[in-house]
PDB file of C-alpha atoms and ligand atoms in Angstrom:
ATOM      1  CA  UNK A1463       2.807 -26.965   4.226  1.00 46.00           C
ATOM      2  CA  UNK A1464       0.772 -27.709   7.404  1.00 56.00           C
ATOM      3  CA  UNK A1465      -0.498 -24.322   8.676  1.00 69.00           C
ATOM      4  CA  UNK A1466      -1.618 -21.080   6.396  1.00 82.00           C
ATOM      5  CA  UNK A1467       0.693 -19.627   4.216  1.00 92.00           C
ATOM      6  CA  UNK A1468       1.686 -16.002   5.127  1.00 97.00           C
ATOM      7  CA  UNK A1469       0.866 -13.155   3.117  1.00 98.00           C
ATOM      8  CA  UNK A1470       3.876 -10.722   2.147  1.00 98.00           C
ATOM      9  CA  UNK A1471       3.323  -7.084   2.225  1.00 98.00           C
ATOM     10  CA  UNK A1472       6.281  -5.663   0.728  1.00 98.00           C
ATOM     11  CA  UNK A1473       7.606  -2.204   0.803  1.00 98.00           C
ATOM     12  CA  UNK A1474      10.265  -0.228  -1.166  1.00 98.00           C
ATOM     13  CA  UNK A1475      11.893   1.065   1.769  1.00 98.00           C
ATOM     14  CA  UNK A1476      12.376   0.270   5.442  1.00 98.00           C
ATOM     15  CA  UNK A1477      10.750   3.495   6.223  1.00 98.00           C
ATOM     16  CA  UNK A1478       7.820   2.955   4.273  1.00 98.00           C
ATOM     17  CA  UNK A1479       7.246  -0.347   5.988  1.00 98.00           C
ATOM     18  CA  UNK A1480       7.666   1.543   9.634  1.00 98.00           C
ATOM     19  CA  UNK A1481       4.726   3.841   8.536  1.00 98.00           C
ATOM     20  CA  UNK A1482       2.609   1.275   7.454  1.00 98.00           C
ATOM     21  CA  UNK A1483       3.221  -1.342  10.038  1.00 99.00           C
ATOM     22  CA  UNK A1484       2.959   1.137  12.921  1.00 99.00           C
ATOM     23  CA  UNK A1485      -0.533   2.373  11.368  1.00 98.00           C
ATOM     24  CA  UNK A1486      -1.843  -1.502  11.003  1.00 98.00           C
ATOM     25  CA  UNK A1487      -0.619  -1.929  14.535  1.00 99.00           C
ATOM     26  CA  UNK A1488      -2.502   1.193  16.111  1.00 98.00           C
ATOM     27  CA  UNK A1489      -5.294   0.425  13.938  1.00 98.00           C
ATOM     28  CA  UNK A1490      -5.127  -3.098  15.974  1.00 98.00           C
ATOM     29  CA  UNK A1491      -4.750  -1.860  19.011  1.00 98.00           C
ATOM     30  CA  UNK A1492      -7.909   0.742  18.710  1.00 98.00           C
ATOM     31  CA  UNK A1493     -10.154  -2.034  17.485  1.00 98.00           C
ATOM     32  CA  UNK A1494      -9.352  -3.760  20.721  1.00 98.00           C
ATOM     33  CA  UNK A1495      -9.802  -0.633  22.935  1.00 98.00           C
ATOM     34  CA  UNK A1496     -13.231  -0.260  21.507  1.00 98.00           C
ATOM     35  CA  UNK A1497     -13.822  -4.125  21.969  1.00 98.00           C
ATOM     36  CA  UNK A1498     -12.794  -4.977  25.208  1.00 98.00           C
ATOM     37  CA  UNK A1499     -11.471  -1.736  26.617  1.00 98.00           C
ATOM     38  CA  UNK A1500      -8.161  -2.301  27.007  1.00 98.00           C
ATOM     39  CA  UNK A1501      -5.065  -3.762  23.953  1.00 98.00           C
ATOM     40  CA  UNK A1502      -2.367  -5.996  24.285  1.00 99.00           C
ATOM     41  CA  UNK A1503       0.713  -6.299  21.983  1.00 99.00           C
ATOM     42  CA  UNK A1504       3.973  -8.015  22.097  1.00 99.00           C
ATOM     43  CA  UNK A1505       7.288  -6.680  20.361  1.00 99.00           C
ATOM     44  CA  UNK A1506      10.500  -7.965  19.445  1.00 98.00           C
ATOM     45  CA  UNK A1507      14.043  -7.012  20.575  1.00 97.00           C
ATOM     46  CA  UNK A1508      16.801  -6.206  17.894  1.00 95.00           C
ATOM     47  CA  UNK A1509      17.869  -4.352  15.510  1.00 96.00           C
ATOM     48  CA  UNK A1510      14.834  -4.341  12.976  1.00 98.00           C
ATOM     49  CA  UNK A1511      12.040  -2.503  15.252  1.00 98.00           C
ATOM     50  CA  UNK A1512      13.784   1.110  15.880  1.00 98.00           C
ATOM     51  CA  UNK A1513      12.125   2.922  13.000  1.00 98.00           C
ATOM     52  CA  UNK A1514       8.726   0.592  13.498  1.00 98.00           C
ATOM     53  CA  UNK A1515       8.762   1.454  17.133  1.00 98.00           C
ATOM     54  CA  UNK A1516       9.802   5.588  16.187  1.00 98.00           C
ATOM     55  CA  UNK A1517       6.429   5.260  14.101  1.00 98.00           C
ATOM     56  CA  UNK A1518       4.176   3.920  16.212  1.00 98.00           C
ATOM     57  CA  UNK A1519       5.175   5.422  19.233  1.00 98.00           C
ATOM     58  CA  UNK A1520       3.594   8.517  17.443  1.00 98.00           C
ATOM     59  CA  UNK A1521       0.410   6.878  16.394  1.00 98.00           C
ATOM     60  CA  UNK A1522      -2.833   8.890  18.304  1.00 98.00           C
ATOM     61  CA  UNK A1523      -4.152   6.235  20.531  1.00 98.00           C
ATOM     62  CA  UNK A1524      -5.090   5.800  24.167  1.00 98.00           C
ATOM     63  CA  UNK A1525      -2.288   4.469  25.240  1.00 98.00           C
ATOM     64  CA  UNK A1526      -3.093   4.453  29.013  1.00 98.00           C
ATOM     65  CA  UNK A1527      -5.197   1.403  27.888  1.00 98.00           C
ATOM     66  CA  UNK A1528      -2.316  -0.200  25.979  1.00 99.00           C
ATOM     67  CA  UNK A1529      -0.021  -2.965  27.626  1.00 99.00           C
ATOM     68  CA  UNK A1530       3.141  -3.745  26.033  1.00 99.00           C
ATOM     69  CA  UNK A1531       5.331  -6.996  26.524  1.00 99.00           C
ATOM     70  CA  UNK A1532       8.232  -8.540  25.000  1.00 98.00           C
ATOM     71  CA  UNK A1533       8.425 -11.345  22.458  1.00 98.00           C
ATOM     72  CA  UNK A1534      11.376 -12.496  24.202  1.00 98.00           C
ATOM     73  CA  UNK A1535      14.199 -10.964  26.250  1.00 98.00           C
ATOM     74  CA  UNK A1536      18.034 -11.655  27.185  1.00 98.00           C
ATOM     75  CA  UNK A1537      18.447 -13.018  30.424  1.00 98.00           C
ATOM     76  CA  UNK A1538      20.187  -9.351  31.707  1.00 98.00           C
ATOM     77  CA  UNK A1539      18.877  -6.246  33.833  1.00 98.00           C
ATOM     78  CA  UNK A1540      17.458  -3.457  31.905  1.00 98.00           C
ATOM     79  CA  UNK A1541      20.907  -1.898  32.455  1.00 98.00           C
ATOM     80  CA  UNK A1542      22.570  -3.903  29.917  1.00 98.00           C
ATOM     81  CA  UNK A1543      22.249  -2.852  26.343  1.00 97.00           C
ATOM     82  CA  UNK A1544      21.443  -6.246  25.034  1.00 97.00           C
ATOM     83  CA  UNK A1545      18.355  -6.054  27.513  1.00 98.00           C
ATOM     84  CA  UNK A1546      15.466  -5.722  24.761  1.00 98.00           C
ATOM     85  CA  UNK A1547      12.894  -4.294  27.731  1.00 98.00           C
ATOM     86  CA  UNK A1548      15.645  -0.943  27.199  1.00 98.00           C
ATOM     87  CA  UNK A1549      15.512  -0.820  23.305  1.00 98.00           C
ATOM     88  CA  UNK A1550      11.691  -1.415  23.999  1.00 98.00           C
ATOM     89  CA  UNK A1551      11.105   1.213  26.420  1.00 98.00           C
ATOM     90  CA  UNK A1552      13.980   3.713  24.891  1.00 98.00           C
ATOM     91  CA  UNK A1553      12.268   3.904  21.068  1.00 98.00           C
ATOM     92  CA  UNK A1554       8.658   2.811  21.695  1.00 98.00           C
ATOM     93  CA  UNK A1555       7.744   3.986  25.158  1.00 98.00           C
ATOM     94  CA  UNK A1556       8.184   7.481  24.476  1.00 98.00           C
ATOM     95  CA  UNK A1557       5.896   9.999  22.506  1.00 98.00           C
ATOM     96  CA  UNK A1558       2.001   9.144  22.765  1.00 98.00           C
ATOM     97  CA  UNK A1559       3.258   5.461  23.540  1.00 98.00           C
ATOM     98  CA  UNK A1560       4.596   7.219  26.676  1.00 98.00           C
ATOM     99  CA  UNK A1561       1.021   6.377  28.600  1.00 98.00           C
ATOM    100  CA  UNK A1562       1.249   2.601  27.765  1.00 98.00           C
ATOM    101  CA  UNK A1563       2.251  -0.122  31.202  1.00 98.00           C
ATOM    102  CA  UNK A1564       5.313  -2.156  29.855  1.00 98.00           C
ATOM    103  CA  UNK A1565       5.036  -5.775  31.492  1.00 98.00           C
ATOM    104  CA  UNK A1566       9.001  -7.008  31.077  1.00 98.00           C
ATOM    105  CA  UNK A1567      10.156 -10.521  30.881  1.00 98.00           C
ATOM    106  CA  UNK A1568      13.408 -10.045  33.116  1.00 98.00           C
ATOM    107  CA  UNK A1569      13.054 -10.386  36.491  1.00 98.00           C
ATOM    108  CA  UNK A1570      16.106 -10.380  39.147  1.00 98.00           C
ATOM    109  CA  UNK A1571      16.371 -14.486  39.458  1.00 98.00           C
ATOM    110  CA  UNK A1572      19.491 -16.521  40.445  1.00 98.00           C
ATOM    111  CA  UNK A1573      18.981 -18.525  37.737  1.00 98.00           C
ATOM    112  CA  UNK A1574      16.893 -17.842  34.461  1.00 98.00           C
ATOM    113  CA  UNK A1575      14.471 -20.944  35.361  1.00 98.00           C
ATOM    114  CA  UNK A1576      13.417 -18.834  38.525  1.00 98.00           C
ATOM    115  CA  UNK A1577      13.420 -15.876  36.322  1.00 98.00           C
ATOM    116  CA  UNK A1578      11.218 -17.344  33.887  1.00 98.00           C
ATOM    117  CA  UNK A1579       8.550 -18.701  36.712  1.00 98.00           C
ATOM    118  CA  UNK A1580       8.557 -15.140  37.863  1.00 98.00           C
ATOM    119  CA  UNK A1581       7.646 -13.661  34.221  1.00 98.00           C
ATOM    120  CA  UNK A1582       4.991 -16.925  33.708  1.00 98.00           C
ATOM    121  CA  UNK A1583       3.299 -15.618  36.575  1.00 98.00           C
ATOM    122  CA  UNK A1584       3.345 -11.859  36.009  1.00 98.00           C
ATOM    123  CA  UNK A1585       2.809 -12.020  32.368  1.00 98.00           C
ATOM    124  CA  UNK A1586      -0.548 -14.533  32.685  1.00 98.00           C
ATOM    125  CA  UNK A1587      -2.196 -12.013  34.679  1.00 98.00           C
ATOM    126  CA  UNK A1588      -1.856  -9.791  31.838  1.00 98.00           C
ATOM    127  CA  UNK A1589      -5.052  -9.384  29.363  1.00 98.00           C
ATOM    128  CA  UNK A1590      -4.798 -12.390  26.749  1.00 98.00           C
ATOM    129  CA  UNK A1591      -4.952 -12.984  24.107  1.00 98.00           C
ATOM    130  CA  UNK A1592      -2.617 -10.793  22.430  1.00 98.00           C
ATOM    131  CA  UNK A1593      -4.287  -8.599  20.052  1.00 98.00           C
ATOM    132  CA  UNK A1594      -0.498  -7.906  17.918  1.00 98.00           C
ATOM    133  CA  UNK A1595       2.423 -10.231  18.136  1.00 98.00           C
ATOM    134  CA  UNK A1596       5.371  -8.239  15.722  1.00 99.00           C
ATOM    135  CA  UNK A1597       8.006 -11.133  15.368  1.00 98.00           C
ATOM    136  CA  UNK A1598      11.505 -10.409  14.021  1.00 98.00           C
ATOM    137  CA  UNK A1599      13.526 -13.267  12.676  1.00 98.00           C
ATOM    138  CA  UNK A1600      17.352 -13.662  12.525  1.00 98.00           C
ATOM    139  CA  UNK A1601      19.796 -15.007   9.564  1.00 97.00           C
ATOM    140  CA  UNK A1602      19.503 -18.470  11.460  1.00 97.00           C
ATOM    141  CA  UNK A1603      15.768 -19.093  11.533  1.00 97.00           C
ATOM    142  CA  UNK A1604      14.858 -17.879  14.782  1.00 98.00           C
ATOM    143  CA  UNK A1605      12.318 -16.315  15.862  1.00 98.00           C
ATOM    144  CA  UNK A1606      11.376 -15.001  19.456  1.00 98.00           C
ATOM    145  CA  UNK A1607      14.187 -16.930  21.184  1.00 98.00           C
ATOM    146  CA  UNK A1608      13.094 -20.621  19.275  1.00 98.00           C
ATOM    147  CA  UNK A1609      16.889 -20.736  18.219  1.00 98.00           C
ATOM    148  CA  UNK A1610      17.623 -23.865  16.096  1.00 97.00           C
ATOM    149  CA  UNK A1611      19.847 -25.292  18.549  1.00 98.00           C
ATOM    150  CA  UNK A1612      17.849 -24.661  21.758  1.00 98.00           C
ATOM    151  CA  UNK A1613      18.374 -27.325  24.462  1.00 98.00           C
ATOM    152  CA  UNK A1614      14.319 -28.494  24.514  1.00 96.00           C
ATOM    153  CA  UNK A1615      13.224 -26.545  21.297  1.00 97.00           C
ATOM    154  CA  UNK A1616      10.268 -28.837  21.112  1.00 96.00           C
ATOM    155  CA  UNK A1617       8.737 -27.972  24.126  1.00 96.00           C
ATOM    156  CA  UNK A1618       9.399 -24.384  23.508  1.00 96.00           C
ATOM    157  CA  UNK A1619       7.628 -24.550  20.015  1.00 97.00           C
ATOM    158  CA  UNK A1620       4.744 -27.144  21.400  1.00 97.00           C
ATOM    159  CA  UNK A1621       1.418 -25.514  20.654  1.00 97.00           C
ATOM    160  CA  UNK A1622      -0.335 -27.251  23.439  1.00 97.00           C
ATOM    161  CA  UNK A1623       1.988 -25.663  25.853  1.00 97.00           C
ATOM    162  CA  UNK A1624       0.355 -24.210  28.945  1.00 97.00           C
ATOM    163  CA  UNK A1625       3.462 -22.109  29.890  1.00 98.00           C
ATOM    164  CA  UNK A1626       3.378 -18.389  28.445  1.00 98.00           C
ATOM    165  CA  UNK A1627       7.020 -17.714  29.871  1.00 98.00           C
ATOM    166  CA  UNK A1628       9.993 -20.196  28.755  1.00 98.00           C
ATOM    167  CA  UNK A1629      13.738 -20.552  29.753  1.00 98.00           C
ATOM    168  CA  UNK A1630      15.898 -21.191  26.850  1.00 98.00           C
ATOM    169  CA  UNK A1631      19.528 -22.251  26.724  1.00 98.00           C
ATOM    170  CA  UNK A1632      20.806 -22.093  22.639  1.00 98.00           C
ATOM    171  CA  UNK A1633      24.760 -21.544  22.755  1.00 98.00           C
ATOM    172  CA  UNK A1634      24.345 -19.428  19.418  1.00 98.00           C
ATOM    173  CA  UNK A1635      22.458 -16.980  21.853  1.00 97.00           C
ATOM    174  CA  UNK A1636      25.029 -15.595  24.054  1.00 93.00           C
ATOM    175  CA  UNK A1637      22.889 -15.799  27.403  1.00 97.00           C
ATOM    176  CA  UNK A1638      20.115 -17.844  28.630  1.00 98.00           C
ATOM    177  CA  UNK A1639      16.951 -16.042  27.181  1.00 98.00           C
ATOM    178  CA  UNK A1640      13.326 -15.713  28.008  1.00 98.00           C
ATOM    179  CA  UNK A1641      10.414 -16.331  25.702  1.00 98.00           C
ATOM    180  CA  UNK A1642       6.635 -16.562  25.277  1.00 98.00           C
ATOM    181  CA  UNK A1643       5.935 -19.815  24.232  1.00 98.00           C
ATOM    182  CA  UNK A1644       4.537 -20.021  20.644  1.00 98.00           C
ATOM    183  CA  UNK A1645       0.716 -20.473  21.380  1.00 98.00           C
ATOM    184  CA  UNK A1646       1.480 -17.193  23.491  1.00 98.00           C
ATOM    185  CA  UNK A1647       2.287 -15.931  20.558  1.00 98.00           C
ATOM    186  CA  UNK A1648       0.398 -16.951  17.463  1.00 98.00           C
ATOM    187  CA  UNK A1649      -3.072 -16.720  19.410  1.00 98.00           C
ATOM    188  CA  UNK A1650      -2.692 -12.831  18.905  1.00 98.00           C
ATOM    189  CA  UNK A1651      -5.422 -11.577  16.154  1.00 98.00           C
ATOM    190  CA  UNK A1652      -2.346  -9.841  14.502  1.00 98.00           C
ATOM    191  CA  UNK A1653       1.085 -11.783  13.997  1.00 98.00           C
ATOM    192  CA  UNK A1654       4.106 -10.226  11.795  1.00 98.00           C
ATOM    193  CA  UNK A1655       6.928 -10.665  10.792  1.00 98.00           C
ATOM    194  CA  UNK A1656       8.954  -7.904  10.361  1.00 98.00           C
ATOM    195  CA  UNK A1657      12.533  -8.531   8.187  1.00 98.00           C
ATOM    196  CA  UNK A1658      14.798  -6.468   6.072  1.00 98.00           C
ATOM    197  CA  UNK A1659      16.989  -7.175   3.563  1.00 98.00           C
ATOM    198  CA  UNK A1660      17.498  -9.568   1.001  1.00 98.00           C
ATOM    199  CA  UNK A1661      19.518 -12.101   3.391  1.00 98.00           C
ATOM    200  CA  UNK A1662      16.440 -12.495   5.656  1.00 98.00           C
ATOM    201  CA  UNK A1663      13.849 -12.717   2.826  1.00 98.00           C
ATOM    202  CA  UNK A1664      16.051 -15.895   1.221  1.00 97.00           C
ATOM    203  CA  UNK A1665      16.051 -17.307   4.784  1.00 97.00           C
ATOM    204  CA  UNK A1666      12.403 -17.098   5.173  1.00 97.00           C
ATOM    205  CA  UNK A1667      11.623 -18.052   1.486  1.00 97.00           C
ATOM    206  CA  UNK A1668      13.799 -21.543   1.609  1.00 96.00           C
ATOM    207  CA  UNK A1669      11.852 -21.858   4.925  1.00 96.00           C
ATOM    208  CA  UNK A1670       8.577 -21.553   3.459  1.00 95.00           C
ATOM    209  CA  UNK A1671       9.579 -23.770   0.388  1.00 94.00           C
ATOM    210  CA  UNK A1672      11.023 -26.946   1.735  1.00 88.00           C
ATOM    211  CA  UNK A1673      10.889 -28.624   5.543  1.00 83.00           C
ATOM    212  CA  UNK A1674      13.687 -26.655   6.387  1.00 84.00           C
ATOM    213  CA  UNK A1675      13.347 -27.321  10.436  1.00 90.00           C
ATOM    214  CA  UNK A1676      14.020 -24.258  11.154  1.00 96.00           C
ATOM    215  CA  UNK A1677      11.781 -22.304  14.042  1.00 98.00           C
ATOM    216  CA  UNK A1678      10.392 -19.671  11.682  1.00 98.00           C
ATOM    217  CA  UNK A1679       8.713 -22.490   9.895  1.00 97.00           C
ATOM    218  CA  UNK A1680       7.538 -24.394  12.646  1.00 96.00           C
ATOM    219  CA  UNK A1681       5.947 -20.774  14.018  1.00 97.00           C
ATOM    220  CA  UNK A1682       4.309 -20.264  10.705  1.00 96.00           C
ATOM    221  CA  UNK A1683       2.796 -23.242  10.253  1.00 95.00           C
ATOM    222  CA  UNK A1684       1.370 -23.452  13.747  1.00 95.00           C
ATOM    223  CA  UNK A1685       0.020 -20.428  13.607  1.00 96.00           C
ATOM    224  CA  UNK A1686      -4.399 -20.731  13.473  1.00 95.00           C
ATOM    225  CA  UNK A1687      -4.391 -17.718  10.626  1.00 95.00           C
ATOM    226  CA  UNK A1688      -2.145 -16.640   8.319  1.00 97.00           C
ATOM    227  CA  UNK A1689       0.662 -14.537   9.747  1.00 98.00           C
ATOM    228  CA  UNK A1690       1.760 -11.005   7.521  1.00 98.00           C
ATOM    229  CA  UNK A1691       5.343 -10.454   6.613  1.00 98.00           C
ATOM    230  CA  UNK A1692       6.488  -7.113   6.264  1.00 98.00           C
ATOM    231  CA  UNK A1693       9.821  -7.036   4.558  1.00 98.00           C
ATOM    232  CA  UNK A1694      11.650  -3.777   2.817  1.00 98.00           C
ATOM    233  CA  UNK A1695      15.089  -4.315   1.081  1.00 98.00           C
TER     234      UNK A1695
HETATM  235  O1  LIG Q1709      17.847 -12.088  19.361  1.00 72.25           O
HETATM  236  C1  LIG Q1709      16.975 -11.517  18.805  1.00 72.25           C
HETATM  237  O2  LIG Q1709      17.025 -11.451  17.461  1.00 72.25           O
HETATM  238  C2  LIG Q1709      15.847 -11.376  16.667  1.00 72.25           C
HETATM  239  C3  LIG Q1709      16.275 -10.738  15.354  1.00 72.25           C
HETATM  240  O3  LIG Q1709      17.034  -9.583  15.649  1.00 72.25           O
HETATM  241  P1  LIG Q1709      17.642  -8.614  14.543  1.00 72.25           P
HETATM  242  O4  LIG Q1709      18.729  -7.853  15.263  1.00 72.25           O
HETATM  243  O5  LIG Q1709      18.186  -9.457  13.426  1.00 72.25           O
HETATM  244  O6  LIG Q1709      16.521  -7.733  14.098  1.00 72.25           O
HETATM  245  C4  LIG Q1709      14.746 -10.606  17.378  1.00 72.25           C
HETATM  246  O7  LIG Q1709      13.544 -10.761  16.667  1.00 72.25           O
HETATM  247  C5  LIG Q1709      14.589 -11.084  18.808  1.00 72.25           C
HETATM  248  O8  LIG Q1709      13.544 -10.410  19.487  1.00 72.25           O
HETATM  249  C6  LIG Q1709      15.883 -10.828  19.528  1.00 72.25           C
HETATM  250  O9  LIG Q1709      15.801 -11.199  20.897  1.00 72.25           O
END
């Protein structure tokens, strides 16, 4: 295996994991505060995050200091409820997370090249490096939106990339999507990977064991540290 491996941190149930991940995460994000004055984290759309984001949208932080962006986001308004910038703002932006700026990825574009020009430029303005990247990961292999059969998925996953913002067209993704390119994402100080269930964890594992091709792996091993998994059955 080229890059680090990851270390697991594994959890007995999926709200165990939510408490622990959202206290590593505010942890994180307080270091940073005290650091530089200001945190930056990235989260993932889905179905995994809702209890994760519950948690740490509850953590004691100051979250007027926080900026939160998306690992990747569906090429639709935030009226659509496949837009992750709604799950985002719905279950984390709320609480003491309330105070944070949300930078979204989806910008009204005629086509999701423009769109994703428009997020590149409002998203590098934004204080890098990330200090958290929380990655989910489907039953395919993919992670942000590197889905195995994106048109271009070498560019996407190219960790000399200057682009932060990339359009991607996979067919097994529904719509075109937008996504942070990966050394967006692995330069964060923090980078998880949050799963659940036994499906997932297989997925991952034969990833990890054999070169599989799928993104996951490539993400892992191009990653300068070792990423943490979080995974509950
Ligand atoms: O399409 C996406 O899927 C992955 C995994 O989602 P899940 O529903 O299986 O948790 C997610 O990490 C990504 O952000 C999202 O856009």
């Amino acid at each position: 295996m080229a890059g680090i491996s990851p270390h697991w941190n594994e959890f007995a149930t999926r709200d165990e994991l939510a408490a622990s991940l959202a206290s590593t995460v505010a942890k994180v994000l307080r270091a940073a505060i005290g650091r530089r004055g200001e945190a930056f984290l990235a989260v993932s759309g889905g179905t995994t995050p809702g209890r994760f984001f519950a948690a740490l949208s509850k953590e004691a932080l100051d979250w007027s200091k926080v900026t939160v962006t998306l690992v990747d986001e569906r090429f639709v308004p935030e009226s659509s409820p496949r837009s992750n910038a709604a799950l985002a703002k719905a279950k984390l932006l709320q609480n003491q997370a309330s105070e944070a700026r949300f930078a979204p990825l989806f910008h009204e574009a005629a086509t999701v090249e423009k769109g994703a020009d428009l997020a590149d430029t409002d998203i590098r303005a934004l204080p890098w490096p990330l200090d958290a990247t929380i990655l989910g990961m489907g039953g395919d292999g993919h992670t942000a939106s590197f889905f195995p059969d994106a048109d271009g998925l070498d560019a996407l996953l190219d960790p000399a990339s200057t682009r932060i913002v990339m359009p991607v067209h996979a067919d097994s993704a529904g719509e075109p999507r937008l996504t942070l390119t990966l050394p967006a994402l692995v330069g964060a100080g923090l980078v998880v990977v949050h799963i659940e269930g036994a499906e997932k964890r297989s997925v991952i594992e034969a990833a990890l064991a054999a070169e599989t091709g799928l993104p996951i792996r490539a993400v892992l091993d191009r990653a300068p540290r070792a990423a943490e998994i979080y995974w509950a059955p």
